[in-house]
Short mmCIF file of C-alpha atoms in Angstrom, two decimals:
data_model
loop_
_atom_site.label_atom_id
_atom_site.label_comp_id
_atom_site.label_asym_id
_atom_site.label_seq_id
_atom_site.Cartn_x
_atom_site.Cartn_y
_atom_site.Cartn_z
CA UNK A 153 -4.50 -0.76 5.29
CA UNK A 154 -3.54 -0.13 9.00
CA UNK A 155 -2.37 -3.26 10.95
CA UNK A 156 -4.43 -2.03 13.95
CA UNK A 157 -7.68 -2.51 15.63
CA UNK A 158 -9.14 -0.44 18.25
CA UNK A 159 -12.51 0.12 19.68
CA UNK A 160 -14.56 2.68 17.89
CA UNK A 161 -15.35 4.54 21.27
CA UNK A 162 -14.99 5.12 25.01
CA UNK A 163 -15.95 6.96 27.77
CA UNK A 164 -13.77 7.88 30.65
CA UNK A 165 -14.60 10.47 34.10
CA UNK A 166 -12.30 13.52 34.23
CA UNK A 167 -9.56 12.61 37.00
CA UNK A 168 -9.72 9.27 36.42
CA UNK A 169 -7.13 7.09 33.93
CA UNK A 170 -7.89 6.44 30.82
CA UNK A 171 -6.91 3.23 29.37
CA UNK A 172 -6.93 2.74 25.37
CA UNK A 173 -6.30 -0.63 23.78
CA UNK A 174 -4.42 -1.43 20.55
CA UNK A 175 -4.32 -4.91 19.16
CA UNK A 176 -1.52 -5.29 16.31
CA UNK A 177 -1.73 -8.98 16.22
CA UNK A 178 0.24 -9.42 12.91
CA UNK A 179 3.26 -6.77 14.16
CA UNK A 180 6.60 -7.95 13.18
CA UNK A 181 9.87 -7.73 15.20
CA UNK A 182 11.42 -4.40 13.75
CA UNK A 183 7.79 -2.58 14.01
CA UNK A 184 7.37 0.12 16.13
CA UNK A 185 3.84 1.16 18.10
CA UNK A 186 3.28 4.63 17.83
CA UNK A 187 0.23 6.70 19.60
CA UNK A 188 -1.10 9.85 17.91
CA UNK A 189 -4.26 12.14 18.62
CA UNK A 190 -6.52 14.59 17.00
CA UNK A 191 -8.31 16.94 18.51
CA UNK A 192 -11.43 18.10 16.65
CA UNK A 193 -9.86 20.00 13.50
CA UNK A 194 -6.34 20.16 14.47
CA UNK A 195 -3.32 18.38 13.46
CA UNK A 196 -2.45 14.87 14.69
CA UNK A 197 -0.16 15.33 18.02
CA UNK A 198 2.66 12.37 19.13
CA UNK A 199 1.92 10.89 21.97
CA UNK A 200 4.38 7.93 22.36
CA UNK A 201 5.51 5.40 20.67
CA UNK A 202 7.56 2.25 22.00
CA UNK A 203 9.15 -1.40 20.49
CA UNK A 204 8.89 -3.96 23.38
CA UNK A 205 9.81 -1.75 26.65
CA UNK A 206 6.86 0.11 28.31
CA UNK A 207 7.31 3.71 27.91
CA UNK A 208 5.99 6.57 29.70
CA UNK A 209 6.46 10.50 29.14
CA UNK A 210 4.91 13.45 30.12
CA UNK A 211 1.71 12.70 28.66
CA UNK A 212 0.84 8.94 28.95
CA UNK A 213 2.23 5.74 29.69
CA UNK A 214 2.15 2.86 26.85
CA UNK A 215 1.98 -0.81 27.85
CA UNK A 216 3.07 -3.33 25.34
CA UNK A 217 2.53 -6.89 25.84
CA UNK A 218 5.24 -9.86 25.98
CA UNK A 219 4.20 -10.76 22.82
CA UNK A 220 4.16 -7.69 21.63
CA UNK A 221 0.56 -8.36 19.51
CA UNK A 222 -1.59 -5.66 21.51
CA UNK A 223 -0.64 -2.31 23.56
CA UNK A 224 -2.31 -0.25 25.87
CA UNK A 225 -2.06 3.65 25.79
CA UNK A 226 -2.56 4.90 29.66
CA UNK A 227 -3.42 8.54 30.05
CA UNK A 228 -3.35 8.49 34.11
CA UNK A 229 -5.89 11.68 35.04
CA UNK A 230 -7.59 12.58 32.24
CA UNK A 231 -9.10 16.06 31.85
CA UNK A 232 -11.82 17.55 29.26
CA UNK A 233 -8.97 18.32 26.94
CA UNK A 234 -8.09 14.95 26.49
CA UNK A 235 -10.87 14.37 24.03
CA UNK A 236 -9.89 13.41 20.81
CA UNK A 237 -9.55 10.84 18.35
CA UNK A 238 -6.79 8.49 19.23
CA UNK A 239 -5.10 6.31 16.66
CA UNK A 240 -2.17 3.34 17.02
CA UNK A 241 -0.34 3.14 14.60
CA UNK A 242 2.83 0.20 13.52
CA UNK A 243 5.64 1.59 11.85
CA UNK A 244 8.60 -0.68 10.73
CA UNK A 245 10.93 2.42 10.40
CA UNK A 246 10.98 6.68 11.35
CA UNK A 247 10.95 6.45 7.77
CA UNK A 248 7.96 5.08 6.55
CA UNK A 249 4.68 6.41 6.45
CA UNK A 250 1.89 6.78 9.37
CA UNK A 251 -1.26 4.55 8.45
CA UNK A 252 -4.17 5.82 10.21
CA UNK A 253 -7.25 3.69 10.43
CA UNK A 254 -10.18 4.81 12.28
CA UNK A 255 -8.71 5.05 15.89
CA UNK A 256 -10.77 5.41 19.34
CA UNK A 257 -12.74 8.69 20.11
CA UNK A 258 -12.27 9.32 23.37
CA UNK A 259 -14.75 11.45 25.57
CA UNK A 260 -13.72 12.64 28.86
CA UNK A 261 -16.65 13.28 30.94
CA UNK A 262 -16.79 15.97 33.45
CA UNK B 225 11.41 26.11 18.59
CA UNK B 226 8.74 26.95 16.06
CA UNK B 227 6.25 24.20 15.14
CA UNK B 228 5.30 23.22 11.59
CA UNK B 229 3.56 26.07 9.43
CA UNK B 230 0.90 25.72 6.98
CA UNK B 231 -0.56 28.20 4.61
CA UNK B 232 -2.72 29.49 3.47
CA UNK B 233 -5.14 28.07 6.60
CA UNK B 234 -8.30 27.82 4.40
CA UNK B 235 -8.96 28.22 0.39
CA UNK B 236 -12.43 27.90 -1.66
CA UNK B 237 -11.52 27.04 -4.96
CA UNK B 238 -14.04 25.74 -7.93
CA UNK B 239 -13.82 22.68 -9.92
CA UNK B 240 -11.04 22.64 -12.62
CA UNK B 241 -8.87 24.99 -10.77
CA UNK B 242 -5.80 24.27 -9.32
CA UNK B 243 -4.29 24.92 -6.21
CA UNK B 244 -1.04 25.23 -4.08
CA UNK B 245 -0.50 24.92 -0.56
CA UNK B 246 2.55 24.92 1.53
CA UNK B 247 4.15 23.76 4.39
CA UNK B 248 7.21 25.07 6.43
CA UNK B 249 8.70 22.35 8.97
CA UNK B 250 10.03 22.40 12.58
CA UNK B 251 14.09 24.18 12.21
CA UNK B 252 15.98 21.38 11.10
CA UNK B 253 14.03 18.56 10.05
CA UNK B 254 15.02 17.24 6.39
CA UNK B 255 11.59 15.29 5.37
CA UNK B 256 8.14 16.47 4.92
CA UNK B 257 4.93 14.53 4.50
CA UNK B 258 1.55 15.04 3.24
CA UNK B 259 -1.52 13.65 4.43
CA UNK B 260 -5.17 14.13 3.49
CA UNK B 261 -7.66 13.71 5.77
CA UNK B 262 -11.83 13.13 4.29
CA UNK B 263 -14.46 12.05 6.50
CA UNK B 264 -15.19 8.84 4.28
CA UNK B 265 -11.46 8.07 3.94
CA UNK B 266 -9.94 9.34 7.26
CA UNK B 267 -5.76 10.34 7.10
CA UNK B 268 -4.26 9.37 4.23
CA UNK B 269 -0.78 9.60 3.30
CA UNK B 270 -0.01 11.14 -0.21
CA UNK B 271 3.61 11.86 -0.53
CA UNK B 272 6.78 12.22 1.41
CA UNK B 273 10.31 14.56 0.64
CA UNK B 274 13.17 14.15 1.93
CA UNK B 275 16.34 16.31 0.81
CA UNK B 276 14.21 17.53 -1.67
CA UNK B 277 13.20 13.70 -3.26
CA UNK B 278 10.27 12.08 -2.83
CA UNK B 279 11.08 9.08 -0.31
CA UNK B 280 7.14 7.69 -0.34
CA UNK B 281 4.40 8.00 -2.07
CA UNK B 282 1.01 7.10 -1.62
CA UNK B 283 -2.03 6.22 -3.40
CA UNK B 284 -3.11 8.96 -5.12
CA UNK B 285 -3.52 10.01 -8.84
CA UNK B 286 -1.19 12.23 -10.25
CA UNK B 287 -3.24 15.18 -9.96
CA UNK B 288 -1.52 15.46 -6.93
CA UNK B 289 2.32 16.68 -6.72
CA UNK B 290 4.84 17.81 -4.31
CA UNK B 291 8.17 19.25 -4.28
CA UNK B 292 10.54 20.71 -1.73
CA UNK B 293 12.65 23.01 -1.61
CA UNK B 294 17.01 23.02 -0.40
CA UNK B 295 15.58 24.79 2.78
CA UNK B 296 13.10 22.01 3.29
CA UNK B 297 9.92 23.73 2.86
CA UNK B 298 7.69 21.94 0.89
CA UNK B 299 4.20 22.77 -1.49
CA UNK B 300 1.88 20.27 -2.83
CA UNK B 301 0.56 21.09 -6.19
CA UNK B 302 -3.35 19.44 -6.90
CA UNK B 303 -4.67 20.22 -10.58
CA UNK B 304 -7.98 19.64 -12.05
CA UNK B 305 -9.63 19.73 -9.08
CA UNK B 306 -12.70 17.67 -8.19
CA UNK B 307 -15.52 18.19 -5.43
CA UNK B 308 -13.72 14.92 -4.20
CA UNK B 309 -10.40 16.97 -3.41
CA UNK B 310 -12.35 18.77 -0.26
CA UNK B 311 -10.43 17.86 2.53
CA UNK B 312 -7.94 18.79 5.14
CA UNK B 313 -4.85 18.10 4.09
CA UNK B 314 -2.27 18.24 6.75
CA UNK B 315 1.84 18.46 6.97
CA UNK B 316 4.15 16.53 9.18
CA UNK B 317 7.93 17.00 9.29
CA UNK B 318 10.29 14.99 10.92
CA UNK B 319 13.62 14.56 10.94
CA UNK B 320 14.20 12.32 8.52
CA UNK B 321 16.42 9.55 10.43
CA UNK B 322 15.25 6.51 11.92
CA UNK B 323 13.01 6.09 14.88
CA UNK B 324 11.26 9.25 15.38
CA UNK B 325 8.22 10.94 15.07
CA UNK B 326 6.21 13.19 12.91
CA UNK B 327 4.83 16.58 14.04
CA UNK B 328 1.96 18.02 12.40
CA UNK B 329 0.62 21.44 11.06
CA UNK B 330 -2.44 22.61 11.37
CA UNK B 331 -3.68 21.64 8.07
CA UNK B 332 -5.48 23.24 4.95
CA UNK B 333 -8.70 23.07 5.18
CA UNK B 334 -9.83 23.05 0.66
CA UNK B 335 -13.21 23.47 -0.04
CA UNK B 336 -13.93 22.50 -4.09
CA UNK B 337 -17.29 24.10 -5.15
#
């Protein structure tokens, strides 16, 4: 079962950022957070993923709390083709498998 | 660099056949997974090669098989098949060390009739 939650939905304008919220409340101290997204019938794409540092690439920014038991996934001017499905995901190591649950869908609205 | 290959894209196949897909990962990377993706069931993970020996494997019957090859191309093998087996099912290699991510195919898009 995936060690996530995340809201089943949200709505952000085009231009503006788009914040997406992960709780992993039971993570443990060698997990990793990962970020993934699908786009409607395409393959998952990496986003980011992070241990207890913020992160930020090209594409987003991810926010991980002290405590490291939620995250935030910061896409800072999102456009139309930012909507997808969004999933977070805790990993313990590059080898283990990804455990999807249900993720966010995302709809950026013009 | 090239990104992961699947093939064929899409296959129609009825029930009790079998069927074959493959996958061709990113120049370099060692370990290929396999994920199927349903809408009841979402992305599920079925099996995992690395250096041509399964590393993981999910929870699936045995109807289901993989192998991979020394070049690390990989094919998943599903027998019998059921109306159930319509999915996506999708590739991801990586490199096979720790820390890093998986990139994805396309997917196969199997339709069971």
């Amino acid at each position: 079962d995936a060690k996530t939650t995340q809201p089943t939905s949200m709505d952000c304008a085009e231009g503006r950022a788009a914040n997406l919220p992960c709780n992993h409340s039971t993570i443990s101290g060698n997990e990793y957070v990962y970020w993934y997204r699908q786009i409607h019938s395409q393959g998952p794409q990496y986003i980011i993923h992070g241990l207890k540092n913020n992160e930020t690439n090209e594409m987003a920014s991810l926010i991980i709390t002290e405590d490291r038991k939620s995250s935030t996934l910061i896409l800072p001017h999102a456009t139309l083709r930012d909507t997808a499905v969004y999933y977070c995901i805790v990993r313990n190591s590059g080898n283990t498998p990804l455990v999807f649950g249900k993720g966010t869908r995302l709809s950026v609205i013009a | 660099k090239a990104g992961v290959t699947q093939t064929p894209r899409y296959l129609i196949k009825t029930r009790g056949q079998q069927v074959t897909l493959s996958c061709s990962p990113i120049s370099g990377h060692r370990s290929v997974s396999w994920y199927q993706q349903t809408p009841g069931q979402g992305l599920q993970f079925l099996f995992e090669y690395f250096s041509e020996t399964q590393r993981n494997k999910g929870n699936f019957p045995g109807r289901f098989s993989g192998r991979q090859f020394s070049n690390s191309r990989s094919e998943m093998n599903v027998s019998t098949l059921e109306l159930g087996d319509s999915a996506l099912y999708l590739c991801a290699s990586q490199t096979g060390t720790r820390d890093n991510e998986q990139f994805f195919g396309p997917g196969t898009r199997l339709t069971v009739l």
